[in-house]
Tab-separated table of N, CA, C and O in Angstrom:
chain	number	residue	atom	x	y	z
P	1346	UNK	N	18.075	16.618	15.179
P	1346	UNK	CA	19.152	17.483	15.619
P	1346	UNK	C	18.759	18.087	16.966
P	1346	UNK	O	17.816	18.873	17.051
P	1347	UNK	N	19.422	17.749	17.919
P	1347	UNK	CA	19.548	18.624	19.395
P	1347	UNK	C	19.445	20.177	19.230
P	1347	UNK	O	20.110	20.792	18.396
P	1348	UNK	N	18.867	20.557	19.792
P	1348	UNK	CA	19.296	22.415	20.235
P	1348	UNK	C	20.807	22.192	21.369
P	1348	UNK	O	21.161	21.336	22.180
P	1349	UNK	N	21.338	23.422	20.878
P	1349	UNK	CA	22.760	23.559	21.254
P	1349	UNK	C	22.526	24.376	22.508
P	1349	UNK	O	23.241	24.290	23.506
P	1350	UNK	N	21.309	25.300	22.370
P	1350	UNK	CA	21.535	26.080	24.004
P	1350	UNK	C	22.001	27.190	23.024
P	1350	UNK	O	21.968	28.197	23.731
P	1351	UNK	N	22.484	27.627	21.591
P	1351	UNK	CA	22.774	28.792	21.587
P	1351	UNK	C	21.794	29.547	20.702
P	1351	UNK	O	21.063	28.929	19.928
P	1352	UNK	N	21.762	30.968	20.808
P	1352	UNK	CA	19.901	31.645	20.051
P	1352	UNK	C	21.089	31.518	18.503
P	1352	UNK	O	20.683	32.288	17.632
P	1353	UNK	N	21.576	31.224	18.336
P	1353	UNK	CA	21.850	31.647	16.584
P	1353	UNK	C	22.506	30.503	15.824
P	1353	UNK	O	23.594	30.114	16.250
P	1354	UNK	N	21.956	29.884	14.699
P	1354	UNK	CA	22.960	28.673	14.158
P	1354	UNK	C	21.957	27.507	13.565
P	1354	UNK	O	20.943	27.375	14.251
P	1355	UNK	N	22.032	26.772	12.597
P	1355	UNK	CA	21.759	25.643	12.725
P	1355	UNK	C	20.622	25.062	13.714
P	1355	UNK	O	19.446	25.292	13.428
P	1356	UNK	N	21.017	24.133	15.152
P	1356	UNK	CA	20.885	23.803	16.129
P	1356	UNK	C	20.339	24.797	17.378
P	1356	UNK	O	20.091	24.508	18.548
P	1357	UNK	N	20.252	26.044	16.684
P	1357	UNK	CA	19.765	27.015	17.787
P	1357	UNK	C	18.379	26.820	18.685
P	1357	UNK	O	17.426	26.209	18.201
P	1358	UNK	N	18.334	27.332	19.905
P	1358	UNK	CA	17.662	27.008	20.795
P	1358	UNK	C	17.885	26.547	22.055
P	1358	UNK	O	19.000	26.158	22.402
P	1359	UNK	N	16.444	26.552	23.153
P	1359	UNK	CA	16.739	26.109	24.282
P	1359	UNK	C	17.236	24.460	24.623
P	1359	UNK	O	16.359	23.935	23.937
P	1360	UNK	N	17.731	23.705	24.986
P	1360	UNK	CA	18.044	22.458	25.253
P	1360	UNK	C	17.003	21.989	26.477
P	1360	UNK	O	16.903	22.253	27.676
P	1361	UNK	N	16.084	20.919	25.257
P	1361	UNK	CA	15.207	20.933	26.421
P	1361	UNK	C	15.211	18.830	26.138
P	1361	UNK	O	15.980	18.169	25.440
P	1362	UNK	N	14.139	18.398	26.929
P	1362	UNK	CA	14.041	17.005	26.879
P	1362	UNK	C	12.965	16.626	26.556
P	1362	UNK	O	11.926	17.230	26.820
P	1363	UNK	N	13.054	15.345	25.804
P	1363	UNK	CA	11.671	15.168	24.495
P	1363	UNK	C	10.927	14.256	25.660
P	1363	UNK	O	11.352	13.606	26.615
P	1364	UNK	N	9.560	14.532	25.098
P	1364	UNK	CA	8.325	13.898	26.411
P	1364	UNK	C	7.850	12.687	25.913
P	1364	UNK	O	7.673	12.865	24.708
P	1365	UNK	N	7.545	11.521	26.226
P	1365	UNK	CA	7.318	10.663	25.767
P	1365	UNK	C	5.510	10.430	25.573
P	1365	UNK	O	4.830	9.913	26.459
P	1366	UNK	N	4.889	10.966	24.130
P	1366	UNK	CA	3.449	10.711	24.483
P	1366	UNK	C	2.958	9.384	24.207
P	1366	UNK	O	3.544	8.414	23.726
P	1367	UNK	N	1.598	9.545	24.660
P	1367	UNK	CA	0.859	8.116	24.143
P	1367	UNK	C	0.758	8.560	22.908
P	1367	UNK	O	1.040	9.579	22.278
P	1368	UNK	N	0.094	7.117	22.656
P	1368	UNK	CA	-0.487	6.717	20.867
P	1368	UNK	C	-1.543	7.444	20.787
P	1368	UNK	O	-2.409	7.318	21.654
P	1369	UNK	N	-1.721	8.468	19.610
P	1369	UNK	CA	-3.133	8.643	19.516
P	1369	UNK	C	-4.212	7.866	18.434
P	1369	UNK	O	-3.988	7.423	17.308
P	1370	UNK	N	-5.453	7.883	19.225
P	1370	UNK	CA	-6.468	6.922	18.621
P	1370	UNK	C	-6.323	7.238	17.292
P	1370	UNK	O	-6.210	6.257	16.557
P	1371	UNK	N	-6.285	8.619	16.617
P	1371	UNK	CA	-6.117	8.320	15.008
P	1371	UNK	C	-4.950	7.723	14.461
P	1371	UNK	O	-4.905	7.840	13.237
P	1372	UNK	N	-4.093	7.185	14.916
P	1372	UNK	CA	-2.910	6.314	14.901
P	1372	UNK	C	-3.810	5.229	13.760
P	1372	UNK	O	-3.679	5.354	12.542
P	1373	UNK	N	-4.612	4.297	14.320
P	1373	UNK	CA	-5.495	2.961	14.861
P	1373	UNK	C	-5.923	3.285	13.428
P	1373	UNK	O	-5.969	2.255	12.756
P	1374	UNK	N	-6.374	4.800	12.489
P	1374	UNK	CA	-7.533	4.294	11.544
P	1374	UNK	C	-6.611	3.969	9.716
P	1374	UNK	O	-5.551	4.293	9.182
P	1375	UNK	N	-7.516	3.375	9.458
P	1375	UNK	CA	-7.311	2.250	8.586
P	1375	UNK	C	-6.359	1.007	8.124
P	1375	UNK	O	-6.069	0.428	7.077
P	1376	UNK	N	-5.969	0.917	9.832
P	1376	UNK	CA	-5.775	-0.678	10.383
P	1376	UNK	C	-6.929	-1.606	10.208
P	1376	UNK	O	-8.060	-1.473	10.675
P	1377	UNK	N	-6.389	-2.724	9.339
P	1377	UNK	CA	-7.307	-3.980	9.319
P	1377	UNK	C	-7.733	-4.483	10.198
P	1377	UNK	O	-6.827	-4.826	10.958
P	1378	UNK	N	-8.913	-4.799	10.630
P	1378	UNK	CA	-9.237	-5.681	11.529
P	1378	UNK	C	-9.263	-7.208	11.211
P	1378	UNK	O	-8.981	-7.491	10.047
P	1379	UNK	N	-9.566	-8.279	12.085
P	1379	UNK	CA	-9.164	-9.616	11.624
P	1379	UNK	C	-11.023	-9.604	10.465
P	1379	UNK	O	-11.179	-9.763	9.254
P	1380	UNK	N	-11.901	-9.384	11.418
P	1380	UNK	CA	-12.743	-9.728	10.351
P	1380	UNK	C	-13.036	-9.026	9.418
P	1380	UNK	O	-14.116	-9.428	8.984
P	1381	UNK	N	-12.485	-7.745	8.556
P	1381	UNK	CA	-12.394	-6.958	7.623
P	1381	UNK	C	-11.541	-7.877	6.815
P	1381	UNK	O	-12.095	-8.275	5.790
P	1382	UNK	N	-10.124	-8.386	7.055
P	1382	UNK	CA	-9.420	-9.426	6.161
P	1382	UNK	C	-10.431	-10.532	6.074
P	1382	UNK	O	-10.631	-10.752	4.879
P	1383	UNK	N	-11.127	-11.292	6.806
P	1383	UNK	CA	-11.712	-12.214	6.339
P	1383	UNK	C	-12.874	-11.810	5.123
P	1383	UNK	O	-12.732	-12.298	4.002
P	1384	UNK	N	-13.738	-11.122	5.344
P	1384	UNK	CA	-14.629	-10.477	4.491
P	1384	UNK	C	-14.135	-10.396	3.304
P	1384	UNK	O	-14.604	-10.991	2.334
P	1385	UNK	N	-13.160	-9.664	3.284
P	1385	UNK	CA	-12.322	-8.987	1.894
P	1385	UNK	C	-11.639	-10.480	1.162
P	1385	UNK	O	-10.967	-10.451	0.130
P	1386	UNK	N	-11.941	-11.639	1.864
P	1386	UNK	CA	-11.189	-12.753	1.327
P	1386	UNK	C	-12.032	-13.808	0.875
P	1386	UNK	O	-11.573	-14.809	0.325
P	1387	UNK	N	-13.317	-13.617	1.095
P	1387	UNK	CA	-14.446	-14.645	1.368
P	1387	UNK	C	-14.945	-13.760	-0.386
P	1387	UNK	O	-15.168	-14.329	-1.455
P	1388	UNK	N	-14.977	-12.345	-0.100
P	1388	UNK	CA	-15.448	-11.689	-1.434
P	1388	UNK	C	-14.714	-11.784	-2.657
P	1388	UNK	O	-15.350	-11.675	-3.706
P	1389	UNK	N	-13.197	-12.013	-2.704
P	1389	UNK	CA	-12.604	-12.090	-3.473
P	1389	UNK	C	-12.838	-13.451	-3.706
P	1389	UNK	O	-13.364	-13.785	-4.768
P	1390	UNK	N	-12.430	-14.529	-2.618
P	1390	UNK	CA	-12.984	-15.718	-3.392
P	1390	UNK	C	-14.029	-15.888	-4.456
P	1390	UNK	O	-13.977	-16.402	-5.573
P	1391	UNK	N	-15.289	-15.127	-3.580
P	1391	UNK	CA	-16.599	-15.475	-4.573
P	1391	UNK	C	-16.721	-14.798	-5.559
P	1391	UNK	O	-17.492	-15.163	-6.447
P	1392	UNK	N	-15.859	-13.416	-5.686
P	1392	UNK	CA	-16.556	-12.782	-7.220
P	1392	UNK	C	-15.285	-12.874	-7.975
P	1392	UNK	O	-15.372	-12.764	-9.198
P	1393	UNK	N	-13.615	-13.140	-7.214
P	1393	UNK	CA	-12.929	-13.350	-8.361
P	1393	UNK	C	-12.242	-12.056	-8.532
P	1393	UNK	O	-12.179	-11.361	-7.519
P	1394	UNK	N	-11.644	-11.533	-9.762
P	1394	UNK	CA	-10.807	-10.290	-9.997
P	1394	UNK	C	-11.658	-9.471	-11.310
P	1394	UNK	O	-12.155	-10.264	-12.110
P	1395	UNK	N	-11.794	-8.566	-11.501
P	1395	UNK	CA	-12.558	-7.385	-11.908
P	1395	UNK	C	-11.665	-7.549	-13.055
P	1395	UNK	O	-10.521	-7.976	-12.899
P	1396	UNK	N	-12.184	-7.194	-14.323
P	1396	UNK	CA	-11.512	-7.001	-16.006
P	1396	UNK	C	-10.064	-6.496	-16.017
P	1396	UNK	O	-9.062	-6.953	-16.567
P	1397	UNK	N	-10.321	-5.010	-14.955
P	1397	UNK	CA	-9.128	-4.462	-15.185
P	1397	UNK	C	-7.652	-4.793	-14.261
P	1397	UNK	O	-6.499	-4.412	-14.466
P	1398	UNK	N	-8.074	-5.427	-13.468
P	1398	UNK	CA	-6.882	-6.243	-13.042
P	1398	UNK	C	-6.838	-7.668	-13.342
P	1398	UNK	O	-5.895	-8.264	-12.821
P	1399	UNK	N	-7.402	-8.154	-13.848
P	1399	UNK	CA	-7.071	-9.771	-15.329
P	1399	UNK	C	-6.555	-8.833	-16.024
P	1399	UNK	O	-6.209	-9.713	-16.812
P	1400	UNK	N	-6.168	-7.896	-16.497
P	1400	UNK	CA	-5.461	-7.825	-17.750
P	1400	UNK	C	-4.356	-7.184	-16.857
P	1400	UNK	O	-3.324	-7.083	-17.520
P	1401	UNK	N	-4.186	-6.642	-15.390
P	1401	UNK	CA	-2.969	-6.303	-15.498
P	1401	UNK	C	-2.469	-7.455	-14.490
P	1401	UNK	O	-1.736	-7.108	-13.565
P	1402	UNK	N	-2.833	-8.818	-14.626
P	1402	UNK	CA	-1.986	-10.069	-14.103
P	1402	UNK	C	-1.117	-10.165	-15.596
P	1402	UNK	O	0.051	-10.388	-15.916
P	1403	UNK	N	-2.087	-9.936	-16.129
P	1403	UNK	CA	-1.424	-10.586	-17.891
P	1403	UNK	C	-0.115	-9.862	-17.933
P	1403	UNK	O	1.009	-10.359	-17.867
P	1404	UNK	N	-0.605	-8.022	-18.109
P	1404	UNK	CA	0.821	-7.694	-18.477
P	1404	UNK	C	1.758	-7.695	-16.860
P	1404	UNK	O	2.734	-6.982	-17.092
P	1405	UNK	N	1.813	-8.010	-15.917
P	1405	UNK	CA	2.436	-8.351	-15.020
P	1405	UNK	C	3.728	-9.821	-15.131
P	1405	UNK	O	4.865	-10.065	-14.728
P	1406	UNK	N	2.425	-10.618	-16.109
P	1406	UNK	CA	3.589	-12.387	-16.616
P	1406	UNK	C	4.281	-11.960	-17.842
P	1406	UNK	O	5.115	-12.646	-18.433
P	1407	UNK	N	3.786	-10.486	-18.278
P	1407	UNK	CA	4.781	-10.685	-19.661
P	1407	UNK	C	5.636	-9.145	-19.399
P	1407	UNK	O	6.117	-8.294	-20.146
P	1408	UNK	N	5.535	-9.307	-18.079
P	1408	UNK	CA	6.996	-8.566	-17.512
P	1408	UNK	C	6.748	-6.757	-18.463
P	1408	UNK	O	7.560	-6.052	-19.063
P	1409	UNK	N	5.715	-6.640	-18.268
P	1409	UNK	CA	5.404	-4.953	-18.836
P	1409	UNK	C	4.857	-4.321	-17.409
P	1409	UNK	O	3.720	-3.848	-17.406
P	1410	UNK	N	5.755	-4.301	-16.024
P	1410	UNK	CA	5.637	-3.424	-15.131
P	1410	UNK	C	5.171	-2.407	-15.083
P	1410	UNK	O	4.272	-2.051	-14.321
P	1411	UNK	N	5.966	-1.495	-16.265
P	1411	UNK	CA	5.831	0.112	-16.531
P	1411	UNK	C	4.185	0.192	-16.909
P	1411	UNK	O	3.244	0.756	-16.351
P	1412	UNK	N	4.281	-0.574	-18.024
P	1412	UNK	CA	2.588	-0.523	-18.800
P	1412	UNK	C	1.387	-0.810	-17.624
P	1412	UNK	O	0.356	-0.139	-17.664
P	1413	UNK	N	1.597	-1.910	-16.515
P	1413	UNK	CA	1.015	-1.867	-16.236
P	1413	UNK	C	0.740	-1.222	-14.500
P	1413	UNK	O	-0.145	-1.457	-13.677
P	1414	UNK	N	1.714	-0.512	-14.476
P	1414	UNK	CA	1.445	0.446	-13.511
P	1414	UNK	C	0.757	1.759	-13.947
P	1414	UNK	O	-0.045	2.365	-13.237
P	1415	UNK	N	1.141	2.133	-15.160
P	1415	UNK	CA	0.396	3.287	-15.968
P	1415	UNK	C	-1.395	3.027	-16.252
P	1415	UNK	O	-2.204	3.930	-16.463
P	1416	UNK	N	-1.650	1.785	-16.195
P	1416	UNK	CA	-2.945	1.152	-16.927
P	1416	UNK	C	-3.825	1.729	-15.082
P	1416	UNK	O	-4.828	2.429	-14.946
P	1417	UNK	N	-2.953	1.096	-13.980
P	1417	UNK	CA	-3.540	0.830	-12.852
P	1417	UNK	C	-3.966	2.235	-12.573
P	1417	UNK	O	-5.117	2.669	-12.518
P	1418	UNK	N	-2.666	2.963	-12.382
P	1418	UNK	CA	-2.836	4.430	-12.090
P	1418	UNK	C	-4.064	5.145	-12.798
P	1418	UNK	O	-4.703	5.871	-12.035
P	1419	UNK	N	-4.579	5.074	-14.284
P	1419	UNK	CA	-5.522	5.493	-14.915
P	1419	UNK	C	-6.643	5.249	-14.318
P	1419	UNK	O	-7.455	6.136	-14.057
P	1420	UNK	N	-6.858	3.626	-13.950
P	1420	UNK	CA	-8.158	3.154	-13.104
P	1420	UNK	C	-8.396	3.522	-11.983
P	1420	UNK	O	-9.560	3.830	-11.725
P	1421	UNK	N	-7.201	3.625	-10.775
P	1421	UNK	CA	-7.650	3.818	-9.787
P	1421	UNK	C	-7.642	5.236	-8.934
P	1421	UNK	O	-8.144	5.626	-7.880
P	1422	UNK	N	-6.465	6.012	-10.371
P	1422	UNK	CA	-6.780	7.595	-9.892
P	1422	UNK	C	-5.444	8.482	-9.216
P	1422	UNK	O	-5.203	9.685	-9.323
P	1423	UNK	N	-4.506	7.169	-8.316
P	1423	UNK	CA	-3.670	7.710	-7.676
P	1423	UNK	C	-2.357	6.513	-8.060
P	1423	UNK	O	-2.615	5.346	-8.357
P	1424	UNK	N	-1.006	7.051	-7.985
P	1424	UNK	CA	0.258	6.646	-8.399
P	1424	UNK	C	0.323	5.279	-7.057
P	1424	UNK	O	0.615	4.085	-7.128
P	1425	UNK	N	-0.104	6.176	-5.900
P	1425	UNK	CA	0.188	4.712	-4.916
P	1425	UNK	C	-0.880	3.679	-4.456
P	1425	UNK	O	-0.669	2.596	-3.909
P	1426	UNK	N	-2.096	4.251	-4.798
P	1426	UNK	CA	-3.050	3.311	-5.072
P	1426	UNK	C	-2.233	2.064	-5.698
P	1426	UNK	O	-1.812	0.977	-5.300
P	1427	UNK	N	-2.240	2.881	-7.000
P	1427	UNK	CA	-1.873	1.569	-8.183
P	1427	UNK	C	-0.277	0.836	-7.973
P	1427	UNK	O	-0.051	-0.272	-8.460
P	1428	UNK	N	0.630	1.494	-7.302
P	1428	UNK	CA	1.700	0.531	-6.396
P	1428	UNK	C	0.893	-0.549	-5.286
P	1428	UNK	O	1.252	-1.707	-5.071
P	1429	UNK	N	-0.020	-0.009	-4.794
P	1429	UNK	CA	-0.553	-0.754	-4.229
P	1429	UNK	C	-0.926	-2.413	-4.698
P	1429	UNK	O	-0.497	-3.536	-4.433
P	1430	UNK	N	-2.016	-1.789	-5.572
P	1430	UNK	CA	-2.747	-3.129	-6.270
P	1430	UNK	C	-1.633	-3.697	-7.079
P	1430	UNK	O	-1.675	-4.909	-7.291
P	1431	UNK	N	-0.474	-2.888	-7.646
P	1431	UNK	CA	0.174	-3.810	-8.397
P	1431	UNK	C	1.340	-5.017	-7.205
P	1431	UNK	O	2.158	-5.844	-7.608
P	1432	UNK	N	1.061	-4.751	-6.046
P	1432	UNK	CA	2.125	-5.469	-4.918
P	1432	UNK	C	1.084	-6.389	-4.716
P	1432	UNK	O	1.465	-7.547	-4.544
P	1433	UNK	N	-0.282	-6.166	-4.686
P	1433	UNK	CA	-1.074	-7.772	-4.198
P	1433	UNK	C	-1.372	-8.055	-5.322
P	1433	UNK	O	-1.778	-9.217	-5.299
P	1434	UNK	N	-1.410	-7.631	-6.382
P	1434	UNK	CA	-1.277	-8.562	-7.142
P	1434	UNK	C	-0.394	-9.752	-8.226
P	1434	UNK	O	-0.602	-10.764	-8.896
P	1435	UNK	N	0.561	-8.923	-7.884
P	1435	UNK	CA	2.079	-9.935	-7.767
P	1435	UNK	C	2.058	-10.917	-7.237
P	1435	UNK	O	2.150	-12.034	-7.746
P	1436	UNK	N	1.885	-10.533	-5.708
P	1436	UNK	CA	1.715	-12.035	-4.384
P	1436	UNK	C	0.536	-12.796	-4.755
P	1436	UNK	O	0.311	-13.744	-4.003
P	1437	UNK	N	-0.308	-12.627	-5.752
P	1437	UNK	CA	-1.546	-13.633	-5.954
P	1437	UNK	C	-0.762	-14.569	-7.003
P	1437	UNK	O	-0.807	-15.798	-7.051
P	1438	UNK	N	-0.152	-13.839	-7.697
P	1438	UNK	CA	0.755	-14.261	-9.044
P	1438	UNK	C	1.305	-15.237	-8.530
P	1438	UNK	O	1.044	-16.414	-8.779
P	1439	UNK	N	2.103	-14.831	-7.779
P	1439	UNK	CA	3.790	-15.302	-7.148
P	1439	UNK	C	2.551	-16.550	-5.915
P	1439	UNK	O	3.102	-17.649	-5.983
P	1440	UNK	N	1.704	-16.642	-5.293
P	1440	UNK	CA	0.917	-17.442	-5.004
P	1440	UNK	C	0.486	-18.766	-5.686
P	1440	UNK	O	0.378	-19.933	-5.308
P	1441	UNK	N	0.290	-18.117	-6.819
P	1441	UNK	CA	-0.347	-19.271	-7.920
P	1441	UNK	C	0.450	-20.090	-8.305
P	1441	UNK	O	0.123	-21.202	-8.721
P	1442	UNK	N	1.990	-19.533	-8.201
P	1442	UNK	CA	2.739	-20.319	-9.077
P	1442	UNK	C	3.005	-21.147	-8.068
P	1442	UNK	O	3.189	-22.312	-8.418
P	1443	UNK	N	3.109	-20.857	-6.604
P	1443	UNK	CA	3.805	-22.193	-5.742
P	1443	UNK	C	2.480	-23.114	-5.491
P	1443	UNK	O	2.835	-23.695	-4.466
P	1444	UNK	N	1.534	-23.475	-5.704
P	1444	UNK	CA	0.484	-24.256	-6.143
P	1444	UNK	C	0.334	-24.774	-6.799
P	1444	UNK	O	-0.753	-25.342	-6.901
């Protein structure tokens, strides 16, 4: 919402013009780098998926979303964590099957 230029209302205030800044460097943190994705892909190859996400691929194929967003959230502590892990691990799902 603009300032109107008048002191009382809603929109009150001087009418002024927005400044265009740079990016700041904390913008940048916890952006992937290319070799952080590789690492993280070379490790998953070699050790595979941890107990508690094999069981929530399982209830993921037998379509218990709810259950197993509740299971994730318990493990990993936070509601969007576990949106998190439950979105890559869909696409590993949804991966496997076009293979």
């Amino acid at each position: 919402m603009a300032a109107s230029g008048i002191a009382v209302g809603l929109n009150k205030g001087h009418i002024t013009t927005r400044r265009e800044l740079k990016a700041k460097p904390s913008n940048k943190i916890g952006a992937a780098s290319k070799r952080t994705i590789f690492v993280k892909s070379v490790i998953r190859e070699v050790a595979g998926f941890a107990p508690y996400e094999r069981r929530l691929m399982e209830l993921i194929k037998n379509s218990k979303d709810k259950r197993a967003k509740k299971l994730c959230k318990s493990k990993l502590g936070s509601f969007v964590r576990a949106k998190k892990k439950i979105d890559e691990l869909q696409s590993v799902i949804a991966s496997s099957r076009r293979h």
